[in-house]
C-alpha cells in the first residue's frame, strides 16, 4: 500500500473545516462534564474516567460490555469523537460508535454505524460502516486503516445532511452515501438520532467471519474516548427550527452537499487502497444492485 502524504491544500482545507466546527455539547478542555451530556446505557461498573474526567474508558469482560448515549437527539449535523481502540489480541471484540433513532435498536430504526472489528495480535483492525433506513441495513462497507488505531487517539466523524452522509477518519472521507430528490427507502433523513458508543463481544462474526474467538484470558478489553463534538440540529418536539434546507448552519450549506476537490483526492486514494468490502459490488449477495449504488459519490 502506498504511503499517503497529504498536500498543503488538503491540510489547509482540513484546518478550515475544523475552524468551522463549533462545538455544541462539548465544552472547552478541562470543563467537559460527561454526566451533563451522556447517559450510561448498561454496566456502569464497566465505565471509568481519567482523573480530570476528560477521557472515558469502556471495558468488556466475559460477563458484559458497556455503552453510553447522548442525552440529546439530533437531526443532521457534524458529529465526531476521538477513540483509541483495544490493543493487543482483540479478536471477537467490537467497539461501536454510531447514531440511532431508537435506543432499543427497534425494527424500524434508522442508524449510521462505525464498527471497529478487533483482530489477533499483529493483524490490522477493520472498520465496518453501515446505514439503516426504517430497520433495513445490509449496506456494509469495510476498510483498512493507514495507521494503528490502538496506539493513539484518532478522530471518527459523521457529516449528515439531506444531501449526503459522509464517514470521516481524521477528516479524510472514507465513505460517501448520497441522497436523491426522488422519494426513496434508503436514505435516513426523517428521524432524529442519538449518538452512542459501546464495546461488546461479537466473536460469532466479527473476526474472520467468526473463526477467531475472543480470548477471555486477555480481558478486560478497554476502548478509550475523548473530545466528543456535536455541531448539529438538536431535536425539539414537535419540530425543531434548525432542520436541514435552512442553510443557516455550515453543515447544510452548499459546500457540505458534496466533497470538495481535496476531499475527492483523499477519497479516491481510500477507494484505491483501503476498501476491503463494498456491498454494492457483492453480486452474489445482491443479484440486483441496490438502487442507491447507482448514485455517484463524486457528484
mmCIF file of C-alpha atoms in Angstrom:
data_model
loop_
_atom_site.group_PDB
_atom_site.id
_atom_site.type_symbol
_atom_site.label_atom_id
_atom_site.label_comp_id
_atom_site.label_asym_id
_atom_site.label_seq_id
_atom_site.Cartn_x
_atom_site.Cartn_y
_atom_site.Cartn_z
ATOM 1 C CA UNK A 1 0.000 0.000 0.000
ATOM 2 C CA UNK A 2 1.359 3.420 -0.938
ATOM 3 C CA UNK A 3 2.388 5.879 1.760
ATOM 4 C CA UNK A 4 -0.048 8.776 1.925
ATOM 5 C CA UNK A 5 1.389 12.301 2.143
ATOM 6 C CA UNK A 6 -1.305 14.964 2.210
ATOM 7 C CA UNK A 7 -0.724 18.066 0.054
ATOM 8 C CA UNK A 8 -0.778 21.508 1.639
ATOM 9 C CA UNK A 9 -4.149 22.270 0.030
ATOM 10 C CA UNK A 10 -5.727 19.310 1.800
ATOM 11 C CA UNK A 11 -4.237 20.265 5.134
ATOM 12 C CA UNK A 12 -5.476 23.837 4.709
ATOM 13 C CA UNK A 13 -8.927 22.545 3.798
ATOM 14 C CA UNK A 14 -8.975 20.405 6.925
ATOM 15 C CA UNK A 15 -7.968 23.411 9.017
ATOM 16 C CA UNK A 16 -10.812 25.477 7.568
ATOM 17 C CA UNK A 17 -13.292 22.701 8.239
ATOM 18 C CA UNK A 18 -12.071 22.302 11.807
ATOM 19 C CA UNK A 19 -12.389 26.037 12.386
ATOM 20 C CA UNK A 20 -15.966 25.973 11.133
ATOM 21 C CA UNK A 21 -16.997 23.172 13.509
ATOM 22 C CA UNK A 22 -18.165 24.994 16.600
ATOM 23 C CA UNK A 23 -18.700 22.591 19.481
ATOM 24 C CA UNK A 24 -22.227 22.087 20.775
ATOM 25 C CA UNK A 25 -22.332 19.710 23.704
ATOM 26 C CA UNK A 26 -18.599 19.665 24.404
ATOM 27 C CA UNK A 27 -17.122 22.422 26.496
ATOM 28 C CA UNK A 28 -13.584 23.753 26.497
ATOM 29 C CA UNK A 29 -10.900 21.282 27.512
ATOM 30 C CA UNK A 30 -10.910 20.783 31.250
ATOM 31 C CA UNK A 31 -14.557 21.701 31.773
ATOM 32 C CA UNK A 32 -16.399 18.956 29.923
ATOM 33 C CA UNK A 33 -18.903 17.028 32.003
ATOM 34 C CA UNK A 34 -19.700 13.518 30.852
ATOM 35 C CA UNK A 35 -22.796 13.382 33.057
ATOM 36 C CA UNK A 36 -24.210 16.578 31.540
ATOM 37 C CA UNK A 37 -24.062 15.157 28.024
ATOM 38 C CA UNK A 38 -24.301 11.353 28.238
ATOM 39 C CA UNK A 39 -26.106 8.527 29.988
ATOM 40 C CA UNK A 40 -24.615 5.077 30.657
ATOM 41 C CA UNK A 41 -26.773 2.521 28.856
ATOM 42 C CA UNK A 42 -25.665 -0.539 30.806
ATOM 43 C CA UNK A 43 -22.957 -1.845 33.161
ATOM 44 C CA UNK A 44 -21.954 1.366 34.868
ATOM 45 C CA UNK A 45 -19.260 -0.566 36.748
ATOM 46 C CA UNK A 46 -17.527 -1.122 33.389
ATOM 47 C CA UNK A 47 -17.222 2.630 32.808
ATOM 48 C CA UNK A 48 -14.344 4.749 34.141
ATOM 49 C CA UNK A 49 -12.902 8.200 33.537
ATOM 50 C CA UNK A 50 -9.457 9.722 33.823
ATOM 51 C CA UNK A 51 -8.684 11.781 36.912
ATOM 52 C CA UNK A 52 -9.652 15.005 35.129
ATOM 53 C CA UNK A 53 -12.787 13.435 33.624
ATOM 54 C CA UNK A 54 -11.700 14.167 30.058
ATOM 55 C CA UNK A 55 -11.005 10.580 28.916
ATOM 56 C CA UNK A 56 -13.624 7.833 29.253
ATOM 57 C CA UNK A 57 -12.986 4.102 29.269
ATOM 58 C CA UNK A 58 -15.410 1.307 28.384
ATOM 59 C CA UNK A 59 -14.401 -2.238 29.265
ATOM 60 C CA UNK A 60 -15.513 -5.687 28.167
ATOM 61 C CA UNK A 61 -15.056 -8.924 30.090
ATOM 62 C CA UNK A 62 -16.705 -12.323 29.883
ATOM 63 C CA UNK A 63 -19.693 -11.068 31.859
ATOM 64 C CA UNK A 64 -20.613 -7.943 29.936
ATOM 65 C CA UNK A 65 -19.560 -4.895 27.967
ATOM 66 C CA UNK A 66 -20.645 -1.297 28.389
ATOM 67 C CA UNK A 67 -22.174 1.565 26.436
ATOM 68 C CA UNK A 68 -23.243 5.202 26.620
ATOM 69 C CA UNK A 69 -25.508 7.542 24.658
ATOM 70 C CA UNK A 70 -26.086 11.273 24.322
ATOM 71 C CA UNK A 71 -28.936 12.820 26.263
ATOM 72 C CA UNK A 72 -29.815 14.868 23.181
ATOM 73 C CA UNK A 73 -31.192 13.736 19.814
ATOM 74 C CA UNK A 74 -30.100 15.365 16.574
ATOM 75 C CA UNK A 75 -31.363 15.596 13.027
ATOM 76 C CA UNK A 76 -28.472 16.443 10.706
ATOM 77 C CA UNK A 77 -25.087 17.914 11.583
ATOM 78 C CA UNK A 78 -21.434 17.061 12.247
ATOM 79 C CA UNK A 79 -20.596 14.504 14.938
ATOM 80 C CA UNK A 80 -17.117 13.432 15.967
ATOM 81 C CA UNK A 81 -15.296 11.564 18.714
ATOM 82 C CA UNK A 82 -11.682 10.634 19.364
ATOM 83 C CA UNK A 83 -11.192 6.914 20.035
ATOM 84 C CA UNK A 84 -8.255 4.708 20.945
ATOM 85 C CA UNK A 85 -9.141 1.079 20.335
ATOM 86 C CA UNK A 86 -8.372 -2.099 22.268
ATOM 87 C CA UNK A 87 -4.736 -3.069 21.818
ATOM 88 C CA UNK A 88 -3.123 -6.484 21.583
ATOM 89 C CA UNK A 89 -5.256 -9.544 20.942
ATOM 90 C CA UNK A 90 -8.725 -8.061 20.366
ATOM 91 C CA UNK A 91 -10.242 -10.839 18.224
ATOM 92 C CA UNK A 92 -14.016 -11.012 18.613
ATOM 93 C CA UNK A 93 -14.234 -7.567 20.241
ATOM 94 C CA UNK A 94 -16.307 -4.839 18.596
ATOM 95 C CA UNK A 95 -16.111 -1.185 19.552
ATOM 96 C CA UNK A 96 -19.127 0.611 18.096
ATOM 97 C CA UNK A 97 -19.609 4.346 17.552
ATOM 98 C CA UNK A 98 -22.919 5.103 15.900
ATOM 99 C CA UNK A 99 -26.099 7.126 15.596
ATOM 100 C CA UNK A 100 -29.512 5.515 16.017
ATOM 101 C CA UNK A 101 -33.122 6.697 16.214
ATOM 102 C CA UNK A 102 -34.130 4.011 18.730
ATOM 103 C CA UNK A 103 -32.169 3.272 21.937
ATOM 104 C CA UNK A 104 -33.546 -0.262 21.850
ATOM 105 C CA UNK A 105 -32.476 -0.851 18.235
ATOM 106 C CA UNK A 106 -36.103 -1.417 17.253
ATOM 107 C CA UNK A 107 -37.233 -2.903 13.938
ATOM 108 C CA UNK A 108 -37.991 0.496 12.356
ATOM 109 C CA UNK A 109 -34.787 2.256 13.383
ATOM 110 C CA UNK A 110 -32.563 4.495 11.305
ATOM 111 C CA UNK A 111 -28.866 4.081 12.027
ATOM 112 C CA UNK A 112 -25.394 5.233 10.945
ATOM 113 C CA UNK A 113 -22.617 2.901 12.106
ATOM 114 C CA UNK A 114 -18.908 2.858 12.720
ATOM 115 C CA UNK A 115 -17.935 -0.607 13.966
ATOM 116 C CA UNK A 116 -14.295 -1.400 14.739
ATOM 117 C CA UNK A 117 -13.615 -5.113 14.396
ATOM 118 C CA UNK A 118 -10.782 -6.448 16.537
ATOM 119 C CA UNK A 119 -8.212 -8.996 15.444
ATOM 120 C CA UNK A 120 -5.472 -11.307 16.594
ATOM 121 C CA UNK A 121 -2.253 -9.679 17.731
ATOM 122 C CA UNK A 122 -0.355 -8.169 14.819
ATOM 123 C CA UNK A 123 -3.283 -8.257 12.400
ATOM 124 C CA UNK A 124 -4.855 -4.948 11.318
ATOM 125 C CA UNK A 125 -8.148 -3.593 12.589
ATOM 126 C CA UNK A 126 -11.073 -3.373 10.187
ATOM 127 C CA UNK A 127 -13.644 -0.577 10.129
ATOM 128 C CA UNK A 128 -17.151 -1.557 9.116
ATOM 129 C CA UNK A 129 -19.672 1.157 8.275
ATOM 130 C CA UNK A 130 -23.366 0.614 7.683
ATOM 131 C CA UNK A 131 -26.531 2.608 7.034
ATOM 132 C CA UNK A 132 -30.045 1.622 8.137
ATOM 133 C CA UNK A 133 -33.304 3.107 6.935
ATOM 134 C CA UNK A 134 -36.517 2.004 8.683
ATOM 135 C CA UNK A 135 -34.795 -1.094 10.052
ATOM 136 C CA UNK A 136 -33.235 -2.201 6.754
ATOM 137 C CA UNK A 137 -29.434 -2.370 6.728
ATOM 138 C CA UNK A 138 -27.256 -4.699 4.706
ATOM 139 C CA UNK A 139 -25.269 -1.739 3.356
ATOM 140 C CA UNK A 140 -21.902 -2.658 4.804
ATOM 141 C CA UNK A 141 -18.532 -1.413 3.685
ATOM 142 C CA UNK A 142 -15.242 -2.471 5.246
ATOM 143 C CA UNK A 143 -11.971 -0.578 5.190
ATOM 144 C CA UNK A 144 -8.423 -0.985 6.405
ATOM 145 C CA UNK A 145 -6.717 1.931 8.127
ATOM 146 C CA UNK A 146 -3.453 3.662 7.296
ATOM 147 C CA UNK A 147 -2.387 3.687 10.962
ATOM 148 C CA UNK A 148 -2.600 1.545 14.085
ATOM 149 C CA UNK A 149 -5.769 2.757 15.893
ATOM 150 C CA UNK A 150 -4.633 1.190 19.170
ATOM 151 C CA UNK A 151 -1.520 3.350 19.598
ATOM 152 C CA UNK A 152 -3.139 6.774 19.868
ATOM 153 C CA UNK A 153 -6.433 8.642 19.604
ATOM 154 C CA UNK A 154 -7.879 9.300 16.155
ATOM 155 C CA UNK A 155 -10.983 11.239 15.173
ATOM 156 C CA UNK A 156 -14.010 9.473 13.661
ATOM 157 C CA UNK A 157 -16.755 11.718 12.318
ATOM 158 C CA UNK A 158 -20.094 11.671 10.535
ATOM 159 C CA UNK A 159 -21.417 14.507 8.369
ATOM 160 C CA UNK A 160 -25.171 14.112 7.900
ATOM 161 C CA UNK A 161 -27.389 16.428 5.891
ATOM 162 C CA UNK A 162 -30.236 15.939 3.465
ATOM 163 C CA UNK A 163 -27.847 15.525 0.532
ATOM 164 C CA UNK A 164 -25.201 13.113 1.763
ATOM 165 C CA UNK A 165 -23.794 11.138 4.663
ATOM 166 C CA UNK A 166 -20.005 11.093 4.851
ATOM 167 C CA UNK A 167 -17.932 8.939 7.200
ATOM 168 C CA UNK A 168 -14.571 10.527 8.052
ATOM 169 C CA UNK A 169 -11.418 9.204 9.705
ATOM 170 C CA UNK A 170 -9.127 12.036 10.818
ATOM 171 C CA UNK A 171 -11.053 14.330 8.443
ATOM 172 C CA UNK A 172 -10.399 12.001 5.493
ATOM 173 C CA UNK A 173 -13.654 10.846 3.844
ATOM 174 C CA UNK A 174 -13.705 7.053 3.630
ATOM 175 C CA UNK A 175 -17.349 6.595 2.611
ATOM 176 C CA UNK A 176 -19.927 8.796 0.871
ATOM 177 C CA UNK A 177 -23.615 7.858 0.868
ATOM 178 C CA UNK A 178 -25.722 10.086 -1.375
ATOM 179 C CA UNK A 179 -29.384 11.043 -1.381
ATOM 180 C CA UNK A 180 -31.655 11.810 -4.330
ATOM 181 C CA UNK A 181 -34.542 14.196 -4.795
ATOM 182 C CA UNK A 182 -36.765 11.262 -5.710
ATOM 183 C CA UNK A 183 -38.707 9.516 -2.906
ATOM 184 C CA UNK A 184 -36.650 6.564 -1.690
ATOM 185 C CA UNK A 185 -36.360 3.956 1.025
ATOM 186 C CA UNK A 186 -32.583 4.038 1.521
ATOM 187 C CA UNK A 187 -31.581 7.476 2.849
ATOM 188 C CA UNK A 188 -32.326 8.167 6.538
ATOM 189 C CA UNK A 189 -33.349 11.806 6.799
ATOM 190 C CA UNK A 190 -36.574 11.972 8.816
ATOM 191 C CA UNK A 191 -35.881 10.556 12.287
ATOM 192 C CA UNK A 192 -33.711 12.295 14.872
ATOM 193 C CA UNK A 193 -30.930 10.148 16.300
ATOM 194 C CA UNK A 194 -28.919 9.833 19.484
ATOM 195 C CA UNK A 195 -25.159 9.242 19.373
ATOM 196 C CA UNK A 196 -23.989 6.006 21.016
ATOM 197 C CA UNK A 197 -20.785 4.152 21.742
ATOM 198 C CA UNK A 198 -20.294 0.666 23.133
ATOM 199 C CA UNK A 199 -17.949 -2.279 23.437
ATOM 200 C CA UNK A 200 -19.242 -5.829 23.159
ATOM 201 C CA UNK A 201 -18.399 -9.397 22.224
ATOM 202 C CA UNK A 202 -19.189 -10.426 18.654
ATOM 203 C CA UNK A 203 -16.926 -13.426 18.157
ATOM 204 C CA UNK A 204 -19.678 -15.206 16.242
ATOM 205 C CA UNK A 205 -18.958 -12.952 13.225
ATOM 206 C CA UNK A 206 -16.532 -10.081 13.833
ATOM 207 C CA UNK A 207 -13.116 -11.664 13.184
ATOM 208 C CA UNK A 208 -12.649 -13.787 10.076
ATOM 209 C CA UNK A 209 -16.368 -14.461 9.973
ATOM 210 C CA UNK A 210 -16.390 -15.887 13.487
ATOM 211 C CA UNK A 211 -13.425 -18.238 13.074
ATOM 212 C CA UNK A 212 -11.344 -16.299 15.605
ATOM 213 C CA UNK A 213 -12.889 -16.353 19.077
ATOM 214 C CA UNK A 214 -12.409 -13.935 21.965
ATOM 215 C CA UNK A 215 -9.576 -14.929 24.283
ATOM 216 C CA UNK A 216 -11.086 -14.085 27.661
ATOM 217 C CA UNK A 217 -7.717 -14.587 29.372
ATOM 218 C CA UNK A 218 -6.797 -11.211 27.820
ATOM 219 C CA UNK A 219 -9.802 -9.449 29.409
ATOM 220 C CA UNK A 220 -10.682 -6.797 30.313
ATOM 221 C CA UNK A 221 -10.658 -5.209 26.864
ATOM 222 C CA UNK A 222 -10.727 -1.413 27.067
ATOM 223 C CA UNK A 223 -11.636 1.244 24.500
ATOM 224 C CA UNK A 224 -10.891 4.914 25.243
ATOM 225 C CA UNK A 225 -12.814 8.038 24.237
ATOM 226 C CA UNK A 226 -12.465 11.805 24.447
ATOM 227 C CA UNK A 227 -13.345 15.115 22.771
ATOM 228 C CA UNK A 228 -16.920 14.481 21.698
ATOM 229 C CA UNK A 229 -18.127 17.156 19.275
ATOM 230 C CA UNK A 230 -21.740 17.572 18.182
ATOM 231 C CA UNK A 231 -22.486 20.526 15.920
ATOM 232 C CA UNK A 232 -25.984 19.585 14.856
ATOM 233 C CA UNK A 233 -29.653 20.356 14.895
ATOM 234 C CA UNK A 234 -30.861 19.467 18.389
ATOM 235 C CA UNK A 235 -34.289 17.920 18.188
ATOM 236 C CA UNK A 236 -37.162 19.712 19.879
ATOM 237 C CA UNK A 237 -40.690 18.359 19.776
ATOM 238 C CA UNK A 238 -42.756 18.697 17.780
ATOM 239 C CA UNK A 239 -40.294 20.023 15.175
ATOM 240 C CA UNK A 240 -37.028 21.952 15.524
ATOM 241 C CA UNK A 241 -36.347 25.219 13.768
ATOM 242 C CA UNK A 242 -32.895 24.191 12.505
ATOM 243 C CA UNK A 243 -33.792 21.290 10.239
ATOM 244 C CA UNK A 244 -31.878 20.791 7.008
ATOM 245 C CA UNK A 245 -32.513 23.042 3.993
ATOM 246 C CA UNK A 246 -32.373 26.228 6.066
ATOM 247 C CA UNK A 247 -28.663 26.581 5.078
ATOM 248 C CA UNK A 248 -28.161 28.515 8.311
ATOM 249 C CA UNK A 249 -25.578 26.003 9.525
ATOM 250 C CA UNK A 250 -22.269 25.253 7.806
ATOM 251 C CA UNK A 251 -23.088 21.533 7.620
ATOM 252 C CA UNK A 252 -26.148 22.298 5.493
ATOM 253 C CA UNK A 253 -24.650 24.886 3.176
ATOM 254 C CA UNK A 254 -23.850 24.059 -0.447
ATOM 255 C CA UNK A 255 -20.191 23.279 0.266
ATOM 256 C CA UNK A 256 -21.291 20.447 2.589
ATOM 257 C CA UNK A 257 -23.569 18.865 -0.009
ATOM 258 C CA UNK A 258 -20.611 17.481 -1.962
ATOM 259 C CA UNK A 259 -16.984 16.585 -1.440
ATOM 260 C CA UNK A 260 -14.716 19.478 -2.312
ATOM 261 C CA UNK A 261 -11.717 18.891 -4.560
ATOM 262 C CA UNK A 262 -9.119 17.995 -1.923
ATOM 263 C CA UNK A 263 -11.597 15.638 -0.243
ATOM 264 C CA UNK A 264 -12.189 13.958 -3.594
ATOM 265 C CA UNK A 265 -8.454 13.369 -3.886
ATOM 266 C CA UNK A 266 -8.370 11.741 -0.445
ATOM 267 C CA UNK A 267 -11.491 9.719 -1.169
ATOM 268 C CA UNK A 268 -10.034 8.412 -4.428
ATOM 269 C CA UNK A 269 -6.916 7.265 -2.575
ATOM 270 C CA UNK A 270 -9.048 5.470 0.026
ATOM 271 C CA UNK A 271 -11.048 3.766 -2.725
ATOM 272 C CA UNK A 272 -7.864 2.531 -4.404
ATOM 273 C CA UNK A 273 -6.058 1.333 -1.307
ATOM 274 C CA UNK A 274 -8.257 0.645 1.699
ATOM 275 C CA UNK A 275 -11.621 -0.818 0.654
ATOM 276 C CA UNK A 276 -11.962 -4.459 1.663
ATOM 277 C CA UNK A 277 -15.664 -4.977 1.027
ATOM 278 C CA UNK A 278 -18.412 -2.973 -0.692
ATOM 279 C CA UNK A 279 -21.960 -4.304 -0.684
ATOM 280 C CA UNK A 280 -22.599 -2.506 -3.964
ATOM 281 C CA UNK A 281 -20.102 -4.843 -5.653
ATOM 282 C CA UNK A 282 -21.294 -8.056 -3.981
ATOM 283 C CA UNK A 283 -23.143 -9.675 -6.879
ATOM 284 C CA UNK A 284 -23.593 -12.970 -5.033
ATOM 285 C CA UNK A 285 -25.403 -11.289 -2.184
ATOM 286 C CA UNK A 286 -27.304 -8.833 -4.377
ATOM 287 C CA UNK A 287 -28.162 -10.298 -7.763
ATOM 288 C CA UNK A 288 -29.824 -6.952 -8.487
ATOM 289 C CA UNK A 289 -27.723 -3.982 -7.433
ATOM 290 C CA UNK A 290 -29.371 -1.822 -4.751
ATOM 291 C CA UNK A 291 -30.693 1.354 -6.341
ATOM 292 C CA UNK A 292 -28.616 3.745 -4.232
ATOM 293 C CA UNK A 293 -25.443 2.157 -5.599
ATOM 294 C CA UNK A 294 -26.116 3.926 -8.902
ATOM 295 C CA UNK A 295 -25.628 7.348 -7.250
ATOM 296 C CA UNK A 296 -22.139 8.744 -7.733
ATOM 297 C CA UNK A 297 -20.299 9.786 -4.542
ATOM 298 C CA UNK A 298 -18.390 12.317 -6.641
ATOM 299 C CA UNK A 299 -21.427 14.439 -7.566
#
